[in-house]
Short mmCIF file of C-alpha atoms in Angstrom, two decimals:
data_model
loop_
_atom_site.label_atom_id
_atom_site.label_comp_id
_atom_site.label_asym_id
_atom_site.label_seq_id
_atom_site.Cartn_x
_atom_site.Cartn_y
_atom_site.Cartn_z
CA UNK A 1 -19.65 8.13 28.74
CA UNK A 2 -18.43 9.02 25.24
CA UNK A 3 -16.70 12.16 26.54
CA UNK A 4 -14.63 10.07 28.97
CA UNK A 5 -13.43 8.00 26.01
CA UNK A 6 -12.53 11.08 23.99
CA UNK A 7 -15.53 10.75 21.67
CA UNK A 8 -18.00 13.39 20.59
CA UNK A 9 -21.43 12.93 19.05
CA UNK A 10 -24.46 14.86 17.88
CA UNK A 11 -26.70 12.04 19.11
CA UNK A 12 -28.56 12.58 22.40
CA UNK A 13 -26.96 11.41 25.65
CA UNK A 14 -28.85 11.06 28.91
CA UNK A 15 -28.20 11.52 32.63
CA UNK A 16 -29.38 9.07 35.31
CA UNK A 17 -32.77 10.80 35.42
CA UNK A 18 -33.36 10.35 31.71
CA UNK A 19 -32.75 13.97 30.79
CA UNK A 20 -30.64 14.92 27.79
CA UNK A 21 -27.13 15.82 28.92
CA UNK A 22 -24.08 16.74 26.87
CA UNK A 23 -21.88 14.68 29.20
CA UNK A 24 -24.44 11.94 29.69
CA UNK A 25 -24.39 8.24 28.95
CA UNK A 26 -25.46 6.23 25.93
CA UNK A 27 -28.98 4.84 26.25
CA UNK A 28 -31.33 3.05 23.87
CA UNK A 29 -32.72 6.42 22.76
CA UNK A 30 -29.24 7.61 21.79
CA UNK A 31 -29.36 5.47 18.66
CA UNK A 32 -33.11 4.84 18.39
CA UNK A 33 -36.10 7.12 17.88
CA UNK A 34 -39.00 4.92 19.07
CA UNK A 35 -41.55 7.01 17.15
CA UNK A 36 -40.02 6.82 13.67
CA UNK A 37 -39.28 3.56 11.85
CA UNK A 38 -37.26 5.02 8.99
CA UNK A 39 -34.87 7.92 9.66
CA UNK A 40 -34.98 9.27 6.11
CA UNK A 41 -38.65 9.16 5.15
CA UNK A 42 -42.17 9.10 6.55
CA UNK A 43 -43.96 5.79 5.95
CA UNK A 44 -47.73 6.09 5.92
CA UNK A 45 -48.65 2.51 5.02
CA UNK A 46 -48.57 -0.35 7.52
CA UNK A 47 -45.12 -1.74 8.13
CA UNK A 48 -45.38 -3.58 11.45
CA UNK A 49 -44.47 -6.89 9.81
CA UNK A 50 -41.36 -5.54 8.12
CA UNK A 51 -38.09 -7.06 9.32
CA UNK A 52 -35.68 -4.34 10.33
CA UNK A 53 -32.25 -3.65 8.89
CA UNK A 54 -29.50 -1.09 9.42
CA UNK A 55 -31.49 1.24 7.17
CA UNK A 56 -34.54 1.56 9.44
CA UNK A 57 -35.30 -0.18 12.79
CA UNK A 58 -36.17 3.12 14.52
CA UNK A 59 -32.56 4.26 14.05
CA UNK A 60 -31.88 7.98 14.35
CA UNK A 61 -29.50 7.83 11.40
CA UNK A 62 -29.42 5.43 8.48
CA UNK A 63 -26.52 3.02 9.01
CA UNK A 64 -26.34 1.36 5.59
CA UNK A 65 -24.78 1.41 3.11
CA UNK A 66 -22.94 4.35 4.65
CA UNK A 67 -22.49 3.73 8.42
CA UNK A 68 -23.64 7.20 9.46
CA UNK A 69 -24.93 6.12 12.86
CA UNK A 70 -21.78 4.32 13.98
CA UNK A 71 -19.40 6.93 12.65
CA UNK A 72 -21.25 9.72 14.42
CA UNK A 73 -19.27 8.58 17.47
CA UNK A 74 -16.54 6.41 15.99
CA UNK A 75 -15.03 8.95 13.61
CA UNK A 76 -11.62 7.27 13.39
CA UNK A 77 -13.24 4.11 12.07
CA UNK A 78 -15.32 5.94 9.45
CA UNK A 79 -12.62 5.56 6.80
CA UNK A 80 -13.40 1.86 6.36
CA UNK A 81 -16.34 2.81 4.14
CA UNK A 82 -15.87 1.85 0.48
CA UNK A 83 -12.50 0.17 1.13
CA UNK A 84 -11.66 -3.51 0.68
CA UNK A 85 -12.88 -4.12 4.24
CA UNK A 86 -16.31 -2.76 3.39
CA UNK A 87 -18.01 -5.94 2.23
CA UNK A 88 -20.67 -3.89 0.48
CA UNK A 89 -17.87 -3.44 -2.07
CA UNK A 90 -15.94 -6.71 -1.98
CA UNK A 91 -18.46 -9.37 -0.88
CA UNK A 92 -22.05 -8.04 -0.94
CA UNK A 93 -23.57 -11.53 -0.58
CA UNK A 94 -21.52 -12.49 2.48
CA UNK A 95 -23.34 -12.91 5.80
CA UNK A 96 -22.30 -12.31 9.40
CA UNK A 97 -22.97 -14.81 12.19
CA UNK A 98 -26.68 -13.93 12.38
CA UNK A 99 -27.23 -14.24 8.65
CA UNK A 100 -27.20 -10.57 7.67
CA UNK A 101 -25.71 -9.33 4.40
CA UNK A 102 -23.61 -6.13 4.44
CA UNK A 103 -26.63 -4.17 3.18
CA UNK A 104 -28.75 -5.47 6.05
CA UNK A 105 -26.12 -5.05 8.76
CA UNK A 106 -24.26 -2.04 7.45
CA UNK A 107 -20.51 -1.96 6.85
CA UNK A 108 -19.75 -2.03 10.58
CA UNK A 109 -22.27 -4.77 11.34
CA UNK A 110 -20.33 -7.25 9.23
CA UNK A 111 -17.73 -7.52 12.01
CA UNK A 112 -19.46 -5.94 15.02
CA UNK A 113 -22.87 -6.84 16.39
CA UNK A 114 -24.27 -4.18 18.72
CA UNK A 115 -27.20 -6.23 20.00
CA UNK A 116 -27.03 -9.81 21.28
CA UNK A 117 -23.46 -10.42 20.21
CA UNK A 118 -22.16 -13.88 21.12
CA UNK A 119 -18.82 -12.29 21.99
CA UNK A 120 -18.39 -9.31 24.30
CA UNK A 121 -14.90 -8.64 22.95
CA UNK A 122 -15.22 -6.04 20.19
CA UNK A 123 -18.88 -7.15 19.88
CA UNK A 124 -17.47 -9.62 17.37
CA UNK A 125 -19.89 -10.79 14.67
CA UNK A 126 -17.65 -13.33 12.95
CA UNK A 127 -15.82 -16.52 13.89
CA UNK A 128 -12.19 -17.13 14.75
CA UNK A 129 -9.47 -18.60 12.56
CA UNK A 130 -6.18 -20.30 13.37
CA UNK A 131 -3.58 -18.75 15.61
CA UNK A 132 -2.30 -18.46 19.16
CA UNK A 133 -3.40 -14.85 19.73
CA UNK A 134 -6.96 -13.62 19.65
CA UNK A 135 -6.21 -10.59 17.46
CA UNK A 136 -4.65 -12.82 14.80
CA UNK A 137 -7.49 -15.33 15.03
CA UNK A 138 -10.02 -12.60 14.28
CA UNK A 139 -8.20 -11.64 11.08
CA UNK A 140 -7.54 -15.24 10.09
CA UNK A 141 -11.22 -16.13 10.04
CA UNK A 142 -11.61 -14.28 6.74
CA UNK A 143 -7.99 -14.50 5.60
CA UNK A 144 -8.03 -18.30 5.33
CA UNK A 145 -8.56 -20.90 2.60
CA UNK A 146 -12.26 -21.15 3.45
CA UNK A 147 -12.73 -17.46 4.25
CA UNK A 148 -14.10 -14.57 2.25
CA UNK A 149 -10.52 -13.23 1.83
CA UNK A 150 -9.08 -16.55 0.66
CA UNK A 151 -7.15 -14.75 -2.08
CA UNK A 152 -5.32 -12.63 0.50
CA UNK A 153 -3.68 -15.12 2.84
CA UNK A 154 -0.17 -14.15 3.99
CA UNK A 155 2.37 -16.97 3.76
CA UNK A 156 3.55 -16.03 7.23
CA UNK A 157 2.02 -13.54 9.63
CA UNK A 158 3.82 -14.03 12.93
CA UNK A 159 6.87 -12.49 14.51
CA UNK A 160 9.34 -15.11 15.84
CA UNK A 161 8.25 -16.63 19.15
CA UNK A 162 10.28 -15.59 22.15
CA UNK A 163 11.30 -12.28 20.58
CA UNK A 164 9.35 -10.11 22.98
CA UNK A 165 9.38 -6.39 22.32
CA UNK A 166 8.27 -3.32 24.22
CA UNK A 167 6.39 -0.33 22.85
CA UNK A 168 6.67 1.83 25.95
CA UNK A 169 6.35 5.45 24.84
CA UNK A 170 4.79 4.31 21.56
CA UNK A 171 1.59 3.03 23.11
CA UNK A 172 -0.38 6.29 23.08
CA UNK A 173 -3.25 6.09 20.61
CA UNK A 174 -3.55 9.07 18.30
CA UNK A 175 0.16 9.86 18.16
CA UNK A 176 2.09 9.38 14.89
CA UNK A 177 4.35 6.69 16.40
CA UNK A 178 1.51 4.59 17.82
CA UNK A 179 2.40 0.91 17.66
CA UNK A 180 -0.02 -1.25 19.68
CA UNK A 181 0.95 -4.58 21.19
CA UNK A 182 -1.66 -7.06 22.39
CA UNK A 183 -1.51 -10.07 24.68
CA UNK A 184 -3.00 -13.47 23.84
CA UNK A 185 -6.54 -12.45 24.80
CA UNK A 186 -6.49 -9.15 22.88
CA UNK A 187 -5.75 -6.72 25.71
CA UNK A 188 -3.26 -3.92 25.12
CA UNK A 189 0.12 -4.39 26.77
CA UNK A 190 3.54 -2.73 26.67
CA UNK A 191 5.54 -5.96 26.46
CA UNK A 192 4.63 -8.76 24.08
CA UNK A 193 4.82 -9.76 20.46
CA UNK A 194 3.57 -8.36 17.17
CA UNK A 195 0.10 -9.30 15.94
CA UNK A 196 -1.87 -8.23 12.87
CA UNK A 197 -3.21 -4.91 14.26
CA UNK A 198 0.25 -3.89 15.45
CA UNK A 199 1.08 -3.01 11.85
CA UNK A 200 -2.41 -2.78 10.33
CA UNK A 201 -5.30 -0.42 11.02
CA UNK A 202 -8.23 -2.38 9.61
CA UNK A 203 -10.38 0.75 9.25
CA UNK A 204 -8.04 2.95 7.18
CA UNK A 205 -6.70 1.86 3.78
CA UNK A 206 -3.98 4.48 3.37
CA UNK A 207 -2.25 5.95 6.45
CA UNK A 208 -1.52 9.20 4.63
CA UNK A 209 -5.11 10.02 3.71
CA UNK A 210 -7.93 10.27 6.23
CA UNK A 211 -10.79 9.56 3.86
CA UNK A 212 -13.12 6.78 2.78
CA UNK A 213 -12.22 4.47 -0.09
CA UNK A 214 -13.03 4.75 -3.78
CA UNK A 215 -15.61 1.99 -3.80
CA UNK A 216 -13.52 -0.49 -5.81
CA UNK A 217 -11.45 -3.52 -4.86
CA UNK A 218 -7.90 -2.15 -4.98
CA UNK A 219 -4.69 -4.17 -5.12
CA UNK A 220 -2.56 -3.04 -2.20
CA UNK A 221 1.08 -2.01 -1.97
CA UNK A 222 3.52 -1.51 0.89
CA UNK A 223 2.31 2.09 1.11
CA UNK A 224 -1.36 1.37 1.83
CA UNK A 225 -3.01 -2.03 2.52
CA UNK A 226 -4.42 -0.84 5.86
CA UNK A 227 -0.89 -0.29 7.18
CA UNK A 228 -0.26 2.14 10.01
CA UNK A 229 1.68 5.32 9.33
CA UNK A 230 5.38 4.68 8.74
CA UNK A 231 5.22 1.38 10.62
CA UNK A 232 8.64 0.21 9.44
CA UNK A 233 10.24 3.37 10.83
CA UNK A 234 8.73 3.02 14.27
CA UNK A 235 9.36 -0.03 16.41
CA UNK A 236 11.16 -2.15 13.80
CA UNK A 237 14.23 0.08 13.75
CA UNK A 238 14.79 -0.36 17.48
CA UNK A 239 16.00 -3.91 16.84
CA UNK A 240 16.58 -4.15 13.09
CA UNK A 241 18.25 -0.82 12.44
CA UNK A 242 18.83 -0.02 8.79
CA UNK A 243 17.38 -3.40 7.78
CA UNK A 244 13.97 -2.46 9.18
CA UNK A 245 12.54 -1.27 5.85
CA UNK A 246 13.63 -4.46 4.08
CA UNK A 247 12.24 -6.73 6.79
CA UNK A 248 9.03 -4.72 6.93
CA UNK A 249 8.44 -4.84 3.18
CA UNK A 250 8.91 -8.63 3.04
CA UNK A 251 7.40 -9.42 6.44
CA UNK A 252 4.84 -11.81 4.93
CA UNK A 253 7.41 -13.59 2.73
CA UNK A 254 9.13 -16.42 4.67
CA UNK A 255 12.05 -16.51 2.22
CA UNK A 256 12.74 -12.86 1.55
CA UNK A 257 12.14 -11.39 4.99
CA UNK A 258 15.26 -13.06 6.42
CA UNK A 259 18.37 -10.99 5.85
CA UNK A 260 20.83 -12.74 3.55
CA UNK A 261 23.87 -10.49 3.75
CA UNK A 262 26.87 -11.54 5.80
CA UNK A 263 28.54 -9.63 8.56
CA UNK A 264 27.49 -8.56 12.05
CA UNK A 265 24.19 -6.77 12.58
CA UNK A 266 24.57 -3.19 13.79
CA UNK A 267 21.52 -1.47 15.34
CA UNK A 268 20.80 1.91 13.82
CA UNK A 269 21.34 3.86 17.04
CA UNK A 270 24.78 2.28 17.50
CA UNK A 271 25.69 2.83 13.85
CA UNK A 272 24.85 6.53 14.17
CA UNK A 273 27.13 6.82 17.18
CA UNK A 274 29.95 5.10 15.30
CA UNK A 275 29.53 7.46 12.35
CA UNK A 276 29.67 10.45 14.69
CA UNK A 277 33.10 9.30 15.86
CA UNK A 278 34.56 9.37 12.34
#
């Protein structure tokens, strides 16, 4: 049930007997009102031949262009609206894997297909790009030379192979130091390697502001660009110490991200102890 997942909603939930229950489960009627085709207006003329979209289809809330239905439950993902990842803004003619434009599918339906999705994982509505890890492959489908984000392809996007890290204690979603690590098939783990969503939250443009975007295609910086809050100051410092900010800022630059200064590397926690002894 939504309550077990920490979600709340104003949409109706139902118990096993079909009665409305605050702690019930999601059913078809949670999202659909079978007696009303359009949630915002009464249609008197015949419309039985009309092909449905995210704006009607007996939905209880209109889900396009603003994804009101999805975000009624998924509040943390609501901030994707009107950002660069809302293709209503950046690629309004683009189509998902069932041929729907962002207006027809809604902002969420570009990447997630609630009904009849070919992929159970994340209800994925796109293809998969290059990579060894599923989470990277999902991002690389668009961020590739033939993808809709072909102008935003990082020169390098992987952490060195064999450099496994642990995020134990920093794997609790909702906390400021949350730094997720995923295995090759996209499941959360506490030991592994960095993938795209370790540093990026694809639904929130600026980690400091919990709000939707401005409705324009914005050029990103190291302070926004769907980055998680203070990512460089979280897990990176455990290994890279005072060089963490530098390595974080130039992570996608294969030339600049490698430290060029000479001398032994001193982890930040050890350096602090040495300074305390002075």
